[in-house]
Coordinates of N, CA and C in Angstrom, one line a residue:
X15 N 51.5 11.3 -28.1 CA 52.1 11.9 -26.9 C 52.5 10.7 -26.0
X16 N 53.5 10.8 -25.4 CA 54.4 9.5 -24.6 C 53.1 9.3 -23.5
X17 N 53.2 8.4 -22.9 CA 52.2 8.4 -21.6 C 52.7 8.6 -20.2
X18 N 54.3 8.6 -20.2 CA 54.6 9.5 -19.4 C 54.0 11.6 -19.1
X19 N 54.3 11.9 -20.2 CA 54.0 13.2 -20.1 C 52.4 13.3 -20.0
X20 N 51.5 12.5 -20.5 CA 50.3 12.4 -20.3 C 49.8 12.4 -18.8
X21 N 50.8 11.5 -18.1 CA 50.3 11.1 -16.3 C 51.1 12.6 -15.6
X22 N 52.1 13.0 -16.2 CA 52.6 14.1 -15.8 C 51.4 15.2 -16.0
X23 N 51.0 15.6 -16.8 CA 50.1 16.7 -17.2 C 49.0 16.5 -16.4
X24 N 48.4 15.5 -16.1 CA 47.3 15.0 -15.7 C 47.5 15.1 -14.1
X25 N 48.7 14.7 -13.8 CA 48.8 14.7 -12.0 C 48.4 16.0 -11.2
X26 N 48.4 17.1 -12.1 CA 48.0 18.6 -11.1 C 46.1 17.5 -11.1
X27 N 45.8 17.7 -11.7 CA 43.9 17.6 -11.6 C 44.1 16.9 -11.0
X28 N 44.1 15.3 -11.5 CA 44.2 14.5 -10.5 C 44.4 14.5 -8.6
X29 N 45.5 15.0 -8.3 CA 45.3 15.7 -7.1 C 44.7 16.6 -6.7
X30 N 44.5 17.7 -7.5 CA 43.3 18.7 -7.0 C 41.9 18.0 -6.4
X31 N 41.4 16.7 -7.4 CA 40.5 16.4 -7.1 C 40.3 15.7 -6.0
X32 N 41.5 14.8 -5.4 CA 41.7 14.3 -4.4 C 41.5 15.2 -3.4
X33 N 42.4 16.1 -3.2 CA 42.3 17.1 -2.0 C 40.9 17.5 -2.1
X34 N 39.8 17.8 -3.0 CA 38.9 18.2 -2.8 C 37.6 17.1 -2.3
X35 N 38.1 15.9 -2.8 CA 37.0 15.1 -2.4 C 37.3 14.7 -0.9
X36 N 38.3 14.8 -0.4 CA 38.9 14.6 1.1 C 38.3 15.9 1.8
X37 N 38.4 17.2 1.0 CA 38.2 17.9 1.8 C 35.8 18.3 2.2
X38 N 35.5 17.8 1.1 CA 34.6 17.8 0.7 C 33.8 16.4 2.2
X39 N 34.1 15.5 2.0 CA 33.9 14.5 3.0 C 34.7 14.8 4.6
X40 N 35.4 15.5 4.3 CA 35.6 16.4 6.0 C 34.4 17.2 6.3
X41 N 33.8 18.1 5.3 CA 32.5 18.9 5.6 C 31.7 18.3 6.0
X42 N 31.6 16.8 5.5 CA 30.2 16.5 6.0 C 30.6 15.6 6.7
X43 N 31.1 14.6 7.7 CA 32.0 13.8 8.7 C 31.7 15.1 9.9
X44 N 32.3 16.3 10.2 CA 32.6 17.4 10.7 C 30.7 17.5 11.1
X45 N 29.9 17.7 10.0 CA 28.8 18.5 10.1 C 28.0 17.7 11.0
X46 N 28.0 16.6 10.7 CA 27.5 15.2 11.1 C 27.5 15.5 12.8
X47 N 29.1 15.2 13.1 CA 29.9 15.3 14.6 C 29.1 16.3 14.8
X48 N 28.7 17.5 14.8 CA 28.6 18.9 15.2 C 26.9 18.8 15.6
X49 N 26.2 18.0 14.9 CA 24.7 18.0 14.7 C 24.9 16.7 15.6
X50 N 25.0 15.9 15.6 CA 24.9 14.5 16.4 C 25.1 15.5 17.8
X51 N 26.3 16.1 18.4 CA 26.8 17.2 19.7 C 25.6 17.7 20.1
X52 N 25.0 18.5 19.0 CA 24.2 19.5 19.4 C 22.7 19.0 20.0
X53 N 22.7 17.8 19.3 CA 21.2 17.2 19.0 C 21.1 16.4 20.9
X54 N 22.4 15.8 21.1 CA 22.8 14.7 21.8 C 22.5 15.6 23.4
X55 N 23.2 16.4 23.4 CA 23.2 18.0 24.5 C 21.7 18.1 24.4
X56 N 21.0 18.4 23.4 CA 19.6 18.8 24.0 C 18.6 18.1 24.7
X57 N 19.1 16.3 24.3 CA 18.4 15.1 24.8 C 18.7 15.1 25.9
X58 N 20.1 15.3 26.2 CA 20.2 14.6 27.7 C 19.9 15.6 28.8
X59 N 20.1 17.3 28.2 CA 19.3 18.2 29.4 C 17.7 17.9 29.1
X60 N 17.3 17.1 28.2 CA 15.5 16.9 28.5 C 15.2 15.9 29.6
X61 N 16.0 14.9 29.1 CA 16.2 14.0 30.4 C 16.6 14.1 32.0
X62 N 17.5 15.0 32.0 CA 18.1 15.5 33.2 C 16.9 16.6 33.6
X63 N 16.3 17.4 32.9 CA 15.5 18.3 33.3 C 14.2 17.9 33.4
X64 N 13.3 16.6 32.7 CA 12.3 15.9 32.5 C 12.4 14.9 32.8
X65 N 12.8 14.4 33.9 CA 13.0 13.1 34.1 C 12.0 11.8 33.3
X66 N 10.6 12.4 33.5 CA 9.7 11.3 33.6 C 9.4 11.6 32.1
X67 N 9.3 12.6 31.4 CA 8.8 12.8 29.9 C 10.3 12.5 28.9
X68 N 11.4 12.3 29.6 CA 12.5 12.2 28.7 C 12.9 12.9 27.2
X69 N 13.0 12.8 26.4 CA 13.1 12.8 24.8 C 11.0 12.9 24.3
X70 N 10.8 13.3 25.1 CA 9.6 13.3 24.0 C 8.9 14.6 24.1
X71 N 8.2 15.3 23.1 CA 8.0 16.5 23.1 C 6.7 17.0 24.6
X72 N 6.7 18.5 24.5 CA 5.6 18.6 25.3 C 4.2 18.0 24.6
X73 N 3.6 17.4 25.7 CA 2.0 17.3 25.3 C 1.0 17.8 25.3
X74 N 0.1 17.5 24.4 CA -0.4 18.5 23.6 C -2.3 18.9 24.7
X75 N -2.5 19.2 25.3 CA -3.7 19.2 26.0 C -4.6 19.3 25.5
X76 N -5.0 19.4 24.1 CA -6.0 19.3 23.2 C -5.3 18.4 22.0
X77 N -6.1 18.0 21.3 CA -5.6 17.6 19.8 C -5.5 18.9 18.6
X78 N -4.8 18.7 17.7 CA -4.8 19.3 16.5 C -6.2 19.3 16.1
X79 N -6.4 20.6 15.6 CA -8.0 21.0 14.8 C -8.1 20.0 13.8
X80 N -6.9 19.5 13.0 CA -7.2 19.0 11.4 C -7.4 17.8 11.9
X81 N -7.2 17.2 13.0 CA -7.6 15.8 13.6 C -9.2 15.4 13.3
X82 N -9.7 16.6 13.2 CA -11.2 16.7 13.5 C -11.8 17.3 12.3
X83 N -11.4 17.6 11.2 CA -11.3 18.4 9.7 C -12.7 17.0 9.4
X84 N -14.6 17.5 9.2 CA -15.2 16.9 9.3 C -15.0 16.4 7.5
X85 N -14.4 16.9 6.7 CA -14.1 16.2 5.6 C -13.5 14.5 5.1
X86 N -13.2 14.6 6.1 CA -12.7 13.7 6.2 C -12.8 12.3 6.6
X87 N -13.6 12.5 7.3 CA -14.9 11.1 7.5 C -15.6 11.7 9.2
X88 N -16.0 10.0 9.6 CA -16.7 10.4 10.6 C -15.3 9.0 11.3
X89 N -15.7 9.6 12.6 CA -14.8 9.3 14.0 C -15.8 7.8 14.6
X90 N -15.4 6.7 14.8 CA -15.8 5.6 15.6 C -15.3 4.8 16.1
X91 N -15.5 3.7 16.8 CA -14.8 2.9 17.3 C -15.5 1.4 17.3
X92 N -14.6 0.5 17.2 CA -15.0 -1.0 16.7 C -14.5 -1.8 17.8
X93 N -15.1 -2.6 18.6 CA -14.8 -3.4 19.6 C -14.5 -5.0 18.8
X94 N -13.6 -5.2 18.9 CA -13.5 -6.5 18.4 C -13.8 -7.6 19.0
X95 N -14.4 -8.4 17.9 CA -14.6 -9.8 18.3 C -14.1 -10.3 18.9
X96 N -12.5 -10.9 18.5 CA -11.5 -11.7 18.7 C -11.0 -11.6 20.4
X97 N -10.4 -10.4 20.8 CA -9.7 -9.5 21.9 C -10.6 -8.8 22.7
X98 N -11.6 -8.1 22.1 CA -12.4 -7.3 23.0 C -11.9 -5.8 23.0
X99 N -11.0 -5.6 21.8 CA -10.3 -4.5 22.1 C -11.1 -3.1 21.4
X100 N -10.9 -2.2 21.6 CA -11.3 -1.5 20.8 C -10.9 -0.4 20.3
X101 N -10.9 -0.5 19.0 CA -10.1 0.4 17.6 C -10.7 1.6 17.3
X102 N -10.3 3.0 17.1 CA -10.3 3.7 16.7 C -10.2 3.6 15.0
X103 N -11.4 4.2 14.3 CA -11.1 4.4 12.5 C -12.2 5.5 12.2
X104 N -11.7 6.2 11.1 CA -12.2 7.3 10.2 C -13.0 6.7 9.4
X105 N -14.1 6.4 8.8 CA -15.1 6.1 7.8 C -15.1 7.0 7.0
X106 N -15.6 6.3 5.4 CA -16.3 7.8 5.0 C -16.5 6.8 3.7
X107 N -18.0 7.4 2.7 CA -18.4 7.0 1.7 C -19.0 5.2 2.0
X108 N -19.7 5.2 2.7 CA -19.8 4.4 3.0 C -21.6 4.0 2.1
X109 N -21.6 3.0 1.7 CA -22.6 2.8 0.3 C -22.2 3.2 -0.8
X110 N -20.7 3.5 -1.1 CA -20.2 4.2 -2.0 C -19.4 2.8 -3.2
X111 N -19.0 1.9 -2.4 CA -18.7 1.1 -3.3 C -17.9 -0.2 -1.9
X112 N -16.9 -0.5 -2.7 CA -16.4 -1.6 -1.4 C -15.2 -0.7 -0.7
X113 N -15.0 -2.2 0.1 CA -14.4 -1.4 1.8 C -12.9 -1.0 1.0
X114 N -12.4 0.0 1.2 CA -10.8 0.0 0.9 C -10.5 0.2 2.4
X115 N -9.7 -0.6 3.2 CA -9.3 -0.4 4.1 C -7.6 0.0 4.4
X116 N -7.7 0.9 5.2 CA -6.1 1.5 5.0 C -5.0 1.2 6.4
X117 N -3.9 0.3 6.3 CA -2.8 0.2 7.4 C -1.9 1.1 7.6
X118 N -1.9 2.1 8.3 CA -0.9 3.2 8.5 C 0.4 2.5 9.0
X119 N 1.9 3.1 8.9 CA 3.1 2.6 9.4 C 3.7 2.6 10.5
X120 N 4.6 3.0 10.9 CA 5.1 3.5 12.4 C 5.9 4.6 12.2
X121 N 5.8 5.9 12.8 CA 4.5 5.6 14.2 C 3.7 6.7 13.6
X122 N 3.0 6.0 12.9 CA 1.6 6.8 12.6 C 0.5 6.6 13.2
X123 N -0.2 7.5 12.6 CA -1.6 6.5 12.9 C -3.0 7.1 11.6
X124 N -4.1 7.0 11.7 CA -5.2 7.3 10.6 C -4.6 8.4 9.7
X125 N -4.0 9.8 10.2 CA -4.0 10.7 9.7 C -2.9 10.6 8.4
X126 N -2.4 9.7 8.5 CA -1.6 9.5 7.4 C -1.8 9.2 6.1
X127 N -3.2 8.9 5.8 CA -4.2 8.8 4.8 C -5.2 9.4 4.6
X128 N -4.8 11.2 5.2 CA -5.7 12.0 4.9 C -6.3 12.3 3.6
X129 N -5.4 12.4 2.4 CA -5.5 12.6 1.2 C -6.4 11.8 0.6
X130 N -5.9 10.3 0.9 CA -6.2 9.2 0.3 C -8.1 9.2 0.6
X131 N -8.4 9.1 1.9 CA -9.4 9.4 2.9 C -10.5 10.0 1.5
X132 N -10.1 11.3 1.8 CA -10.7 12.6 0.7 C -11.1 12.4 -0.6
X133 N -9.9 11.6 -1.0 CA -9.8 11.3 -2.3 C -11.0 10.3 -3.2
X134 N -10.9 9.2 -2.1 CA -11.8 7.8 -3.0 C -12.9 7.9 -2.1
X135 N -13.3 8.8 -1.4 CA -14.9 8.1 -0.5 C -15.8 8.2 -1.5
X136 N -15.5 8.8 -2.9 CA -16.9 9.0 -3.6 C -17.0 7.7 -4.4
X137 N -16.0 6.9 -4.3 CA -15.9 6.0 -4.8 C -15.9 4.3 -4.7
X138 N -16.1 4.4 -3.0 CA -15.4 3.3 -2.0 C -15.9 3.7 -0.7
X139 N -15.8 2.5 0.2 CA -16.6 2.9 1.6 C -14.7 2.8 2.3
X140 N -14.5 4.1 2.4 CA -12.8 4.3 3.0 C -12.8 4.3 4.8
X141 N -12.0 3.4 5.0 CA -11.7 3.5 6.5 C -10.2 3.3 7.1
X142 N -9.5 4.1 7.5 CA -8.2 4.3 8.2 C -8.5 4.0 9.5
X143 N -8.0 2.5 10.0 CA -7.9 2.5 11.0 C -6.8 2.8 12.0
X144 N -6.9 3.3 13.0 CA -5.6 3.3 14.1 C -5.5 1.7 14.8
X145 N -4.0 1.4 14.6 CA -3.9 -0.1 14.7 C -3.7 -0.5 16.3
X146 N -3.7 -1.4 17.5 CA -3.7 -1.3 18.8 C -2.4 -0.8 18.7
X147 N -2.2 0.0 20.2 CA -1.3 0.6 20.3 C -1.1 2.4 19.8
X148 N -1.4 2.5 18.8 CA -1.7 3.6 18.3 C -2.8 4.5 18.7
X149 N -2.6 6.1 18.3 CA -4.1 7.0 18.3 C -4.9 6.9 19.7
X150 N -5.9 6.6 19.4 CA -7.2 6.3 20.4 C -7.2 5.3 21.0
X151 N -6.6 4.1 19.7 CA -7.0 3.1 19.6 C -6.7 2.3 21.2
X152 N -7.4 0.8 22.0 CA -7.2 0.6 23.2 C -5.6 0.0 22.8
X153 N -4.2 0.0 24.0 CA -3.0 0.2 23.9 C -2.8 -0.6 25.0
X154 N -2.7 -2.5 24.8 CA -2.5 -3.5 25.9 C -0.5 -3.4 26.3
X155 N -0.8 -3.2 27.6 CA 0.7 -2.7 28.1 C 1.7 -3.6 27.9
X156 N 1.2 -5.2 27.7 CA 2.2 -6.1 27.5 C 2.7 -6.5 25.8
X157 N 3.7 -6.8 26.0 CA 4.3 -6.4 24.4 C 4.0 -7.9 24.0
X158 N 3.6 -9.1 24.5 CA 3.1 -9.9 23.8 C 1.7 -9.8 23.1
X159 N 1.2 -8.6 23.3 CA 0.1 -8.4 22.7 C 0.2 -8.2 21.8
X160 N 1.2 -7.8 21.2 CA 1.7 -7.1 19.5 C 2.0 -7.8 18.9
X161 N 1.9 -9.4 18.6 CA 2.2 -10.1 17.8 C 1.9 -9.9 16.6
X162 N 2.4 -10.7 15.5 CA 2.2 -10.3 14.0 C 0.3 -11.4 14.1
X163 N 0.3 -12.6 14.6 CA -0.9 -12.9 14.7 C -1.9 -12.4 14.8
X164 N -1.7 -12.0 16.4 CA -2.7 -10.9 16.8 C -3.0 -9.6 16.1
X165 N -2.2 -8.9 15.3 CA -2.3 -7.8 14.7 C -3.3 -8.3 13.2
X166 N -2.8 -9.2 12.8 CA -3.6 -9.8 12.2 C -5.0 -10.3 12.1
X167 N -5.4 -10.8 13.1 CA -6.6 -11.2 13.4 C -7.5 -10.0 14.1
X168 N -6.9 -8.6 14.3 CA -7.4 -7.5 14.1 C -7.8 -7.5 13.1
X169 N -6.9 -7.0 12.1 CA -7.4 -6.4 10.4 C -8.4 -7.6 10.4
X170 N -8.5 -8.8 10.3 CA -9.7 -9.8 9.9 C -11.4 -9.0 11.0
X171 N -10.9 -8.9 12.2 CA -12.1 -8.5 12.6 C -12.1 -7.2 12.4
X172 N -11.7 -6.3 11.9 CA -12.4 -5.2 11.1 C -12.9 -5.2 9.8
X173 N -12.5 -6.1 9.2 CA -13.3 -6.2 8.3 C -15.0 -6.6 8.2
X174 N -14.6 -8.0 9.4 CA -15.8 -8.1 9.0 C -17.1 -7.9 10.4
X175 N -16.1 -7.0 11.5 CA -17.2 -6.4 12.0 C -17.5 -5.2 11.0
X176 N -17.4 -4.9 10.5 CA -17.6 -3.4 9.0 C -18.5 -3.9 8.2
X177 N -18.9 -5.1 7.9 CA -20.2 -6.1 7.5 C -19.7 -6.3 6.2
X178 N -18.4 -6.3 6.1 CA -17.8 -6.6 4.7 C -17.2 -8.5 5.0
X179 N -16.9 -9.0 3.6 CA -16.6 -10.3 3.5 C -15.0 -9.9 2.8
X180 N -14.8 -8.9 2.2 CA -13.5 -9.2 1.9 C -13.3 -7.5 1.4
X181 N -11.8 -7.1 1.4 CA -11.7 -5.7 1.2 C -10.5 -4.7 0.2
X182 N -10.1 -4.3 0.1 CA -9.3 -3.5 -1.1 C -8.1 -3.0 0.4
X183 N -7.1 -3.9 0.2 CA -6.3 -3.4 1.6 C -5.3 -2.8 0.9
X184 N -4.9 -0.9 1.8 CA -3.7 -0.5 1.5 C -2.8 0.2 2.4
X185 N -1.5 -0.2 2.2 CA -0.8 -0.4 3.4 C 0.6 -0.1 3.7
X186 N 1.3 0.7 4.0 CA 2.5 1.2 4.4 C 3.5 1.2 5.6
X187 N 4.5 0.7 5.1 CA 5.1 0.5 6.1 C 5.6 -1.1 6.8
X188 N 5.1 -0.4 8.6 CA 4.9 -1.3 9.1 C 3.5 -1.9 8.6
X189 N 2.4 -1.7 8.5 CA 1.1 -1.5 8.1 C 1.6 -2.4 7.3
X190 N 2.5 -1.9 5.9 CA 2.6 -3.1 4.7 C 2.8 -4.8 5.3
X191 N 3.6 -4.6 6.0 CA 4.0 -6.1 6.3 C 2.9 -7.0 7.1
X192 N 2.4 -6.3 7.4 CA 1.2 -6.5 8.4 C 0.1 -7.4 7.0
X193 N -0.2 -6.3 6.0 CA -0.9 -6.6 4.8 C 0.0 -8.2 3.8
X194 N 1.2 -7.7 3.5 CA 1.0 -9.1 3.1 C 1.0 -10.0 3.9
X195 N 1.6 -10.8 5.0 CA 1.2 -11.5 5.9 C 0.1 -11.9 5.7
X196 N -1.0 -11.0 6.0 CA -2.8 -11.3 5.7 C -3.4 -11.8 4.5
X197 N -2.5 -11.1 3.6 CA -2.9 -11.4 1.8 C -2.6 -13.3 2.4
X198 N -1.8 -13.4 2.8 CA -1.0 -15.6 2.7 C -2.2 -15.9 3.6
X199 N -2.0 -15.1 4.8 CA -3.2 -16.9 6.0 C -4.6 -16.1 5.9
X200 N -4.9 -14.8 5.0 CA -6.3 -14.7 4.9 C -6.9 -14.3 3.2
X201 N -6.3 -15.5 2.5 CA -6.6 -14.7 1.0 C -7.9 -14.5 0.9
X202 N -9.3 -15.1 1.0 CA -10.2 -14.8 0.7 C -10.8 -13.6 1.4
X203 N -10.3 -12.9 2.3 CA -10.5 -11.5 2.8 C -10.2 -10.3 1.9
X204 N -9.1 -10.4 1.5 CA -8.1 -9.6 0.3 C -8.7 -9.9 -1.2
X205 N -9.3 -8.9 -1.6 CA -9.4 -8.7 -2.9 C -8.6 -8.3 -4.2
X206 N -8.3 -6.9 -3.3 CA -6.5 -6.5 -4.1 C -6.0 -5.4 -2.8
X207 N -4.5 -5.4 -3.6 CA -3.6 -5.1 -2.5 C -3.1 -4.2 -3.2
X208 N -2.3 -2.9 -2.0 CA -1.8 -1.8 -2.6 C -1.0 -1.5 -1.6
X209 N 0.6 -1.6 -1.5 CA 1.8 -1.8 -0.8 C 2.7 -0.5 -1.0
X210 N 2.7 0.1 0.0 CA 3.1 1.8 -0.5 C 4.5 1.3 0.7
X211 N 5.7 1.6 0.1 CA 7.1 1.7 0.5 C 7.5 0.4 1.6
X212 N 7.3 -0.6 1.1 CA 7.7 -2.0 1.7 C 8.0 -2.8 1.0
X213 N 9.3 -3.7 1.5 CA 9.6 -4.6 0.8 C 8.6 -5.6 -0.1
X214 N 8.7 -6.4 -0.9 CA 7.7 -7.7 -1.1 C 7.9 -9.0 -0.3
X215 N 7.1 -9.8 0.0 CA 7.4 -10.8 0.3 C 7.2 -11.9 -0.4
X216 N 7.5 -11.8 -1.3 CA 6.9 -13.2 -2.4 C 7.8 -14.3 -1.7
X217 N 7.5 -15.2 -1.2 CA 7.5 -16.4 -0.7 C 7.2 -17.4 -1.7
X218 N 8.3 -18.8 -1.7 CA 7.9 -19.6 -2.6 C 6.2 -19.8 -2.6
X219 N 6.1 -20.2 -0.9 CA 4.7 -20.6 -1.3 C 4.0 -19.3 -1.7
X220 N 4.2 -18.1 -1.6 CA 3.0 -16.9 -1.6 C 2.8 -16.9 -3.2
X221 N 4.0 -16.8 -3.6 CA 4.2 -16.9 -5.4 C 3.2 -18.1 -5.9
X222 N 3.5 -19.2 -5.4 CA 2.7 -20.3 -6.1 C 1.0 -19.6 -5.9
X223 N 1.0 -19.3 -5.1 CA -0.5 -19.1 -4.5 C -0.9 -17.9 -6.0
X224 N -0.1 -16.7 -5.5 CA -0.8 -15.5 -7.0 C -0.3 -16.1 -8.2
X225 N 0.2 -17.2 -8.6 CA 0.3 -17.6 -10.0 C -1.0 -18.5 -10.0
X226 N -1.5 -19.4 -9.0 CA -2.3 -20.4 -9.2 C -4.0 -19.1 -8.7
X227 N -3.8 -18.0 -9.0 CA -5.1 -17.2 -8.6 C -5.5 -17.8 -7.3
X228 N -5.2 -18.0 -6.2 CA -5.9 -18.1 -5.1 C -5.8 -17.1 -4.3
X229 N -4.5 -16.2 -4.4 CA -4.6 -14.6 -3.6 C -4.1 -14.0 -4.7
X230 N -5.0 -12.3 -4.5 CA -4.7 -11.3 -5.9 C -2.8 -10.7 -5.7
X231 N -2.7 -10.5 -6.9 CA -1.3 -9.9 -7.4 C -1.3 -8.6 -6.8
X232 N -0.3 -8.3 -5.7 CA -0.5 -6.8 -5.1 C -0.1 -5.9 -6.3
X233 N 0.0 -4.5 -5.8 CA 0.0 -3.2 -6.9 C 1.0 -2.7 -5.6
X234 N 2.3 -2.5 -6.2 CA 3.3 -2.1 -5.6 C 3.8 -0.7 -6.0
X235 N 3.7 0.6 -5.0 CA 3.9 2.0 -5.2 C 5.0 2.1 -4.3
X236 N 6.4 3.1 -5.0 CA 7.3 3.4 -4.0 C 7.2 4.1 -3.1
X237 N 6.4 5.0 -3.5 CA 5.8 6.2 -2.7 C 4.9 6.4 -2.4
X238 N 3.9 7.2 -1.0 CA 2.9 7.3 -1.5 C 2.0 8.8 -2.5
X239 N 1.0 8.6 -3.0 CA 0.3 9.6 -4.0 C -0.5 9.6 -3.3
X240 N -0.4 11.5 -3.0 CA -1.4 12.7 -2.6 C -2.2 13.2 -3.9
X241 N -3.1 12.8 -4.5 CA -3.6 13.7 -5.5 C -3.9 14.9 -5.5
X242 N -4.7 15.3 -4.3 CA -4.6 16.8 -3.8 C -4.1 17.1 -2.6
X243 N -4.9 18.5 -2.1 CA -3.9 18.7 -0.4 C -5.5 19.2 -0.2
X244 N -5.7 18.9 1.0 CA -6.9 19.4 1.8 C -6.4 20.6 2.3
X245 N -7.3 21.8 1.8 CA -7.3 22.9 2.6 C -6.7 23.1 4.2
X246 N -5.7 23.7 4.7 CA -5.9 23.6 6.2 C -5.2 22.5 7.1
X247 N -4.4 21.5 6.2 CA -4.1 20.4 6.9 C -2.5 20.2 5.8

């Protein structure tokens, strides 16, 4: 068959499909505009009508019950060495084996490792901490206090105000980046590493270091795994 009549025959579909993928990307362009409008309208009467609470929801005058879900560990607070500050973390299984300590992302905070929490205490002494800034935790008003340093030499003094020498760190997020950072200027703290939806950082120098065994090889998950669901939460 000529290839003329072949592009002839073919030109009805061909355009059909056109018009439809045009019209198909007008639905969602359109939906977008319409939802962005609607969303935009409700922010700025929160603002106009809340001056001082802006965009942020009502607050809550008690906490959530599952905050408190005794399953889940026990509730304390760690004053650090370094700062003086003091951290908010969930414990639990504690004589159970070593520390797995857990870095929540932004903007979380402990409860984001509920599962996890539940899961290994029979196995591990598990603690989610709330990082400064977050939760409970104490929240220094100036934003040079958030350094990647400083954040850092947190996780170091939780560790080893916890009477541990070195720990099973797992970490998401912002949390992750936080964790490798610490894996490079604190390997002998880090045991092994478990990096749930963060880039890697293998760095020439980090690479030389886990080829030459001086910091362990992380364990990289894209997601994180719930093995079960806690009743109620």
């Amino acid at each position: 068959m000529p290839e003329l009549v072949v592009t002839a025959l073919l030109a009805p579909s061909r355009l059909t499909l056109k018009l439809l993928r045009a019209f198909m990307w007008s639905l969602v362009f359109s939906a977008a505009l319409v939802a962005a409008a609607v969303y935009g309208c409700i922010a700025f009467t929160h603002v106009l009508c809340r001056p001082r609470r802006g965009c942020c929801g009502r607050p809550r005058s008690t906490p959530p019950a599952c905050l408190s879900n005794p399953t889940l560990g026990e509730h304390c607070f760690l004053t650090l060495k370094s700062s003086g500050l003091r951290l908010h973390y969930v414990s639990a299984g504690r004589g159970n084996g070593p520390l797995m300590l857990f870095l929540h992302g932004f903007p979380e905070n402990w409860f984001s490792w509920r599962y996890q929490l539940w899961e290994f205490q029979s196995r591990f002494h598990v603690v989610a901490v709330d990082l400064r800034g977050y939760g409970s935790s104490d929240a220094p008003r100036d934003v040079d206090c958030y350094t990647t340093d400083l954040l850092m030499t947190d996780i170091q003094d939780v560790i080893l105000g916890l009477g541990y020498s070195k720990c099973i760190l797992v970490a998401h997020d912002w949390g992750a980046l936080l964790a490798w950072n610490f894996s490079i200027y604190y390997p002998s703290l880090v045991e092994r590493m478990v990096i749930v939806s963060a880039a890697p950082m293998l760095l020439p120098s980090h690479r030389s270091l886990v080829l030459a065994g001086s910091i362990p090889a992380p364990i990289l998950f894209p997601v994180a795994v719930a093995p079960r669901c806690l009743p109620g939460t």
